[in-house]
XYZ file of C-alpha atoms in Angstrom:
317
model
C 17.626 -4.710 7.479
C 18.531 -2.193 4.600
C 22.067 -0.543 5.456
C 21.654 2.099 2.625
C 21.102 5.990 3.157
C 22.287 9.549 1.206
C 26.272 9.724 2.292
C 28.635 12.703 1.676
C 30.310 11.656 -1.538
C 34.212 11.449 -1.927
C 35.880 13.245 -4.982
C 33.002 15.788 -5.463
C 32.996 18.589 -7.832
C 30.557 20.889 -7.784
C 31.434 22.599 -10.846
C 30.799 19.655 -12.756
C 28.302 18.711 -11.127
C 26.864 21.915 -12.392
C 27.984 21.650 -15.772
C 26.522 18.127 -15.989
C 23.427 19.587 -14.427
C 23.055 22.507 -17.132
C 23.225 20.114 -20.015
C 20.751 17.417 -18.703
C 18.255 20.269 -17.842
C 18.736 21.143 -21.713
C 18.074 18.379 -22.786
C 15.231 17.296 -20.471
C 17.232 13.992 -19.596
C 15.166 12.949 -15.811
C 17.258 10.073 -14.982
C 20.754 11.783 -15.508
C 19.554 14.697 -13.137
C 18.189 12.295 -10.734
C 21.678 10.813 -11.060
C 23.578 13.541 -10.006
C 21.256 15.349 -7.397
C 20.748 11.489 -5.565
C 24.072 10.798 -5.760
C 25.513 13.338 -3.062
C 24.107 14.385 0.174
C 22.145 17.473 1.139
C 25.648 19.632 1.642
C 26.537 18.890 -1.368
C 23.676 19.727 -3.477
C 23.369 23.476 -1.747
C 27.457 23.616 -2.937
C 25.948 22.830 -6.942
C 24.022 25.743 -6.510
C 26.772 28.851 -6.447
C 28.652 27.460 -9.196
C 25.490 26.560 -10.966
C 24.392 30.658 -11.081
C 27.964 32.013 -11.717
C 28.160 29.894 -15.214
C 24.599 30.252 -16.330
C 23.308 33.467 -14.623
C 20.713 31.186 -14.024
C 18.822 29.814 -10.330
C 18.766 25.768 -10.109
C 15.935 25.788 -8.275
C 13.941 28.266 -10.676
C 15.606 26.558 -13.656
C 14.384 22.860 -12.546
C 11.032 24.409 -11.825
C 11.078 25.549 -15.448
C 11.834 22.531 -17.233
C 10.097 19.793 -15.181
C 6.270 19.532 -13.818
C 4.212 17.925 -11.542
C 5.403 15.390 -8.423
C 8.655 14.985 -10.295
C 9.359 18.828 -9.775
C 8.330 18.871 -6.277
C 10.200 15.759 -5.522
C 13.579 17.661 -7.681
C 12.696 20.787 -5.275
C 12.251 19.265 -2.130
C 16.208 17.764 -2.730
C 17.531 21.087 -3.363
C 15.815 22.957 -0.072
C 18.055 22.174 3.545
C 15.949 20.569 6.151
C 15.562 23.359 7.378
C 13.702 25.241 4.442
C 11.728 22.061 3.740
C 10.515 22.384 7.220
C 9.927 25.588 6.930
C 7.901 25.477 3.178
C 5.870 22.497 4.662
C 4.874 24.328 8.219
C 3.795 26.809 6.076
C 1.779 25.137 3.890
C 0.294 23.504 6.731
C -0.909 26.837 8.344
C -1.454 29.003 5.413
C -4.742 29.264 2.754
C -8.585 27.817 3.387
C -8.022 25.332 6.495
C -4.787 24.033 8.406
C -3.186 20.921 7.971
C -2.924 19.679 11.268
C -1.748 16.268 11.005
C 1.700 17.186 9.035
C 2.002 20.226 12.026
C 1.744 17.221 14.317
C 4.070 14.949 12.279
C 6.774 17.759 11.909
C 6.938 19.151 15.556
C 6.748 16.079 16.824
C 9.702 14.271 15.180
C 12.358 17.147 15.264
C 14.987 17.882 17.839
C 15.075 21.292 20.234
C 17.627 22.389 17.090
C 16.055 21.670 14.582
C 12.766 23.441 15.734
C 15.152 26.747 16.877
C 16.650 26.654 13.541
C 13.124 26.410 11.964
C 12.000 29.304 13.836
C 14.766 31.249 12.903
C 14.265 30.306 8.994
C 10.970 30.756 9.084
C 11.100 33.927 10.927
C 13.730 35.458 7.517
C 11.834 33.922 5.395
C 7.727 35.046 6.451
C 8.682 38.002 7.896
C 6.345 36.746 10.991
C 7.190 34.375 13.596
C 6.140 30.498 13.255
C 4.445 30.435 16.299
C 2.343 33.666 15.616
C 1.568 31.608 12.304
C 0.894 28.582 14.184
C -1.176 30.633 16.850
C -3.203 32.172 14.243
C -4.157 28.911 12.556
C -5.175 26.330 15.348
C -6.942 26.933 18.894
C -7.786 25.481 22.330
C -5.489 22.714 24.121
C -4.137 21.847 20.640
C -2.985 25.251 20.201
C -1.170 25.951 23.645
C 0.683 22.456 23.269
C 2.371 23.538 20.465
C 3.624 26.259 21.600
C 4.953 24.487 24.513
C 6.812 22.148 21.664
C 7.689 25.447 19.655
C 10.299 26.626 23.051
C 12.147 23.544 22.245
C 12.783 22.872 25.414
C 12.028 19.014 25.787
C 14.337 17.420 27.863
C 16.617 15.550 25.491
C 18.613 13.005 28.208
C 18.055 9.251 28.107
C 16.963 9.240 31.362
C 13.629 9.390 33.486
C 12.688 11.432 36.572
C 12.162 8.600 39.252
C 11.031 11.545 41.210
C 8.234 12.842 39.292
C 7.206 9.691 37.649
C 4.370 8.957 40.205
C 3.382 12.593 41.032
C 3.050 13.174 37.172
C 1.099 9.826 36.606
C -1.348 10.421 39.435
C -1.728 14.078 38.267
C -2.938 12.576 35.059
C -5.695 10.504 36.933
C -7.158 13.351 38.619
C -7.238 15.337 36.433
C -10.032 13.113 34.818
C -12.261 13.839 38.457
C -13.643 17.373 37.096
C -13.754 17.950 40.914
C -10.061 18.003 41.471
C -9.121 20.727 39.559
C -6.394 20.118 37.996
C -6.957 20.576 33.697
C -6.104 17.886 31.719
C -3.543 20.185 29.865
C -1.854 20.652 32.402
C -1.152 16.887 33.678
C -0.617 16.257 29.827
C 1.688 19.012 29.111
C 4.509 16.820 30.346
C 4.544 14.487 26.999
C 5.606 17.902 25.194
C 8.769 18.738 27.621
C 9.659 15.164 28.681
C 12.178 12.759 26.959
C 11.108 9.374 25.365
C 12.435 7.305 29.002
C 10.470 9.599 31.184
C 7.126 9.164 28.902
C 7.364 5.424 29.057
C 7.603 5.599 32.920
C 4.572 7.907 33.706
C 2.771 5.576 30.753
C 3.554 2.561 33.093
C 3.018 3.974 36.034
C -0.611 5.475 35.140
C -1.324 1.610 33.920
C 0.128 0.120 37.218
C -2.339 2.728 39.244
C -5.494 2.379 37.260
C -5.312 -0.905 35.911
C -5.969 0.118 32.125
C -4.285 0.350 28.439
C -3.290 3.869 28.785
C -4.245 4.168 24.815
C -7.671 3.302 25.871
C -7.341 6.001 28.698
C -6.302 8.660 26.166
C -9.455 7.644 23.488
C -11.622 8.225 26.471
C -10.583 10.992 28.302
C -9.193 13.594 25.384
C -10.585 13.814 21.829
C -9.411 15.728 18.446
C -6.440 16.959 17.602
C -5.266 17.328 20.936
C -5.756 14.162 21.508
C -3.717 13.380 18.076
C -0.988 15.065 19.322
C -0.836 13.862 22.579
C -0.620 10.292 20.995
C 1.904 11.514 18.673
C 4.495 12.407 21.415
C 3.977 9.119 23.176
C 5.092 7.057 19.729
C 7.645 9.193 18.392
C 9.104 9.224 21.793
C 9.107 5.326 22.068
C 9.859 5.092 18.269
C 9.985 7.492 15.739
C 11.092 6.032 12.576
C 7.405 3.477 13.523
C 5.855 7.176 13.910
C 7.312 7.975 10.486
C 7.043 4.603 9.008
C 3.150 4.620 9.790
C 2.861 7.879 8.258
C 4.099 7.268 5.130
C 1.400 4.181 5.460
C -1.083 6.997 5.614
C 0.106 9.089 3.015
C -0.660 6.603 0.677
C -3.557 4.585 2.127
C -6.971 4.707 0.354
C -8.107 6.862 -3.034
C -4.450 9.102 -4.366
C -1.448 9.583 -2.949
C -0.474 12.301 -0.933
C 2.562 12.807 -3.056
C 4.114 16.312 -0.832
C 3.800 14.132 2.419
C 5.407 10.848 0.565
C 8.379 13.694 -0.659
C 8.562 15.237 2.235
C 9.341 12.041 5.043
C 11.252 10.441 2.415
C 13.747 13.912 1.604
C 13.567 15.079 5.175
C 14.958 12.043 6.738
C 17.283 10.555 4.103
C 20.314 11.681 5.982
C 18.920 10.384 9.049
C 16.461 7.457 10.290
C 15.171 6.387 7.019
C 16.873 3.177 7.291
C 15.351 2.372 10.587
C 12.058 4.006 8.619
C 12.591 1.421 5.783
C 13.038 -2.132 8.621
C 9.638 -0.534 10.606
C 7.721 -0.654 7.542
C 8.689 -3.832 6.506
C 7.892 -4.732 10.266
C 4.374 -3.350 9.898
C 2.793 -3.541 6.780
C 5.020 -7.164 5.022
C 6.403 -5.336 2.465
C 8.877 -3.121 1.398
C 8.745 0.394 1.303
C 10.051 0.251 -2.115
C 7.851 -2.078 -3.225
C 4.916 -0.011 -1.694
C 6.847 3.015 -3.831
C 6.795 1.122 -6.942
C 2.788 0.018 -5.954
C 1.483 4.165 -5.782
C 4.256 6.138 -7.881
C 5.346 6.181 -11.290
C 8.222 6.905 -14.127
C 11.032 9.191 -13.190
C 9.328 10.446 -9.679
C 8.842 6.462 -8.645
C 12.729 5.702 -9.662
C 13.530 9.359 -7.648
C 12.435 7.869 -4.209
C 13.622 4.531 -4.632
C 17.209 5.909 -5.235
C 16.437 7.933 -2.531
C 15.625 5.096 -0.098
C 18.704 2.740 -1.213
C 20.776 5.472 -0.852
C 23.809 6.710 -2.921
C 26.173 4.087 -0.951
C 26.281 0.690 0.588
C 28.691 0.893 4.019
């Protein structure tokens, strides 16, 4: 397994940094900014930034957007944002013009912590001028609607552990609430995959098997459809494994005509300080190859070597 991922670097100066940034925006040179913006973690790229505008009277981000175009900007942009404002930009894309984009509201919500979403909230909330979830509200409807508000409380239970107690009462919930005469909704005996942690899940999944005698997968095809239905499966996977979740998505980002470069950027950046090592062994696992290769397959020049250095990472432990 790959042991590489973005570290804090020792013996950083962001002054220099910035200086050394300045001239290789001059002079165009992609591989010497990708040098220095790859090389340090996402801390230390926000620090670039002050020192950065007090020399040059000048914003990175603006300045980079300047000089550089294309998937190689947004890749150069996406490095500079915190997770946080990455988050944020991408919800918002997600919600905002002609149409919503529910898959990457699926694949955000459903692989962030009950901090990270409050944070998002927050950001989003300065930045919009409008809460996410009115934005979220406004832009999606029905069952698929309500259960993400549920997931935009951040409230899931965040333990290790399951509810012996309320395995079997949720499970059989679930079952009847496919009888249209008991009724009970299916939303709310599914609701529980949105406020539950990954052991509990697991248990009412087994436990709904055990009763009925069937691959709850081919329980969920046939009793819920749409995106509901794509979300409920979503919070069963990433809550049994979420860099496979992540891993599969990056799959689908790039399976059949174009790439979907924003979602490629986007799982790569966002989890660089986190799980994409464990992302990086899952694909492997899954598809035979790895995910640089499958980098070096769909991308190309500078923007191709930017995610590469991105997924071996600035330092080898």
């Amino acid at each position: 397994m790959a042991t590489a991922k973005i570290h804090f670097k020792p013996y950083f100066d962001e002054v220099l940094a910035a200086e050394a940034l300045e001239k290789a925006l001059r002079n165009k040179e992609k591989l010497k900014v990708l040098e220095i913006l790859v090389s340090v973690n996402n801390t230390q790229r926000q620090m670039i930034r002050t020192p950065y505008k007090t020399r040059y009277g000048k914003d990175l981000e603006e300045e980079i957007k300047k000089v550089f175009s294309g998937d190689f900007e947004d890749f150069l942009v996406a490095l500079l944002q915190t997770p946080t404002k990455l988050d944020v930009t991408e919800l918002n894309r997600a919600v905002k013009g002609l149409g919503t984009n529910e898959k990457n509201l699926i694949e955000i919500l459903t692989t962030r912590t009950n901090e990270e979403i409050e944070a998002t909230k927050n950001t989003y909330f300065m930045t919009y001028g409008k809460s996410l979830e009115d934005a979220i509200s406004a832009d999606t409807s029905g069952d698929f609607r309500r259960l993400l508000i549920i997931i935009l409380q951040a409230k899931r239970e965040e333990t290790g552990f399951a509810n012996t107690f309320n395995v079997g009462n949720h499970a059989a919930q679930i079952l009847k609430s496919f009888d249209k005469k008991s009724g009970i909704e299916k939303f709310d005996a599914f609701k529980i995959f949105a406020t539950s942690n990954g052991a509990h899940i697991q248990k009412v999944i087994e436990e709904v098997e055990r009763q009925s005698g069937k691959d709850f997968q081919k329980i969920v095809d046939k009793e819920l459809s749409g995106d509901f239905k794509n979300l409920i499966l979503s919070l069963i996977e990433t809550s049994s494994n979420k860099p496979r979740f992540l891993a599969n998505s990056i799959h689908l980002a790039t399976k059949g005509i174009g790439t979907r470069d924003k979602d490629l950027i986007r799982i790569l950046v966002a989890r660089s300080e986190n799980d994409l090592v464990l992302i990086e062994h899952e694909f492997q696992v899954l598809f035979g190859k790895p995910l640089t290769q499958l980098i070096k397959d769909e991308c190309k020049a500078e923007y191709r070597d930017g995610l590469t250095m991105l997924v071996k990472g600035n330092s080898r432990p």
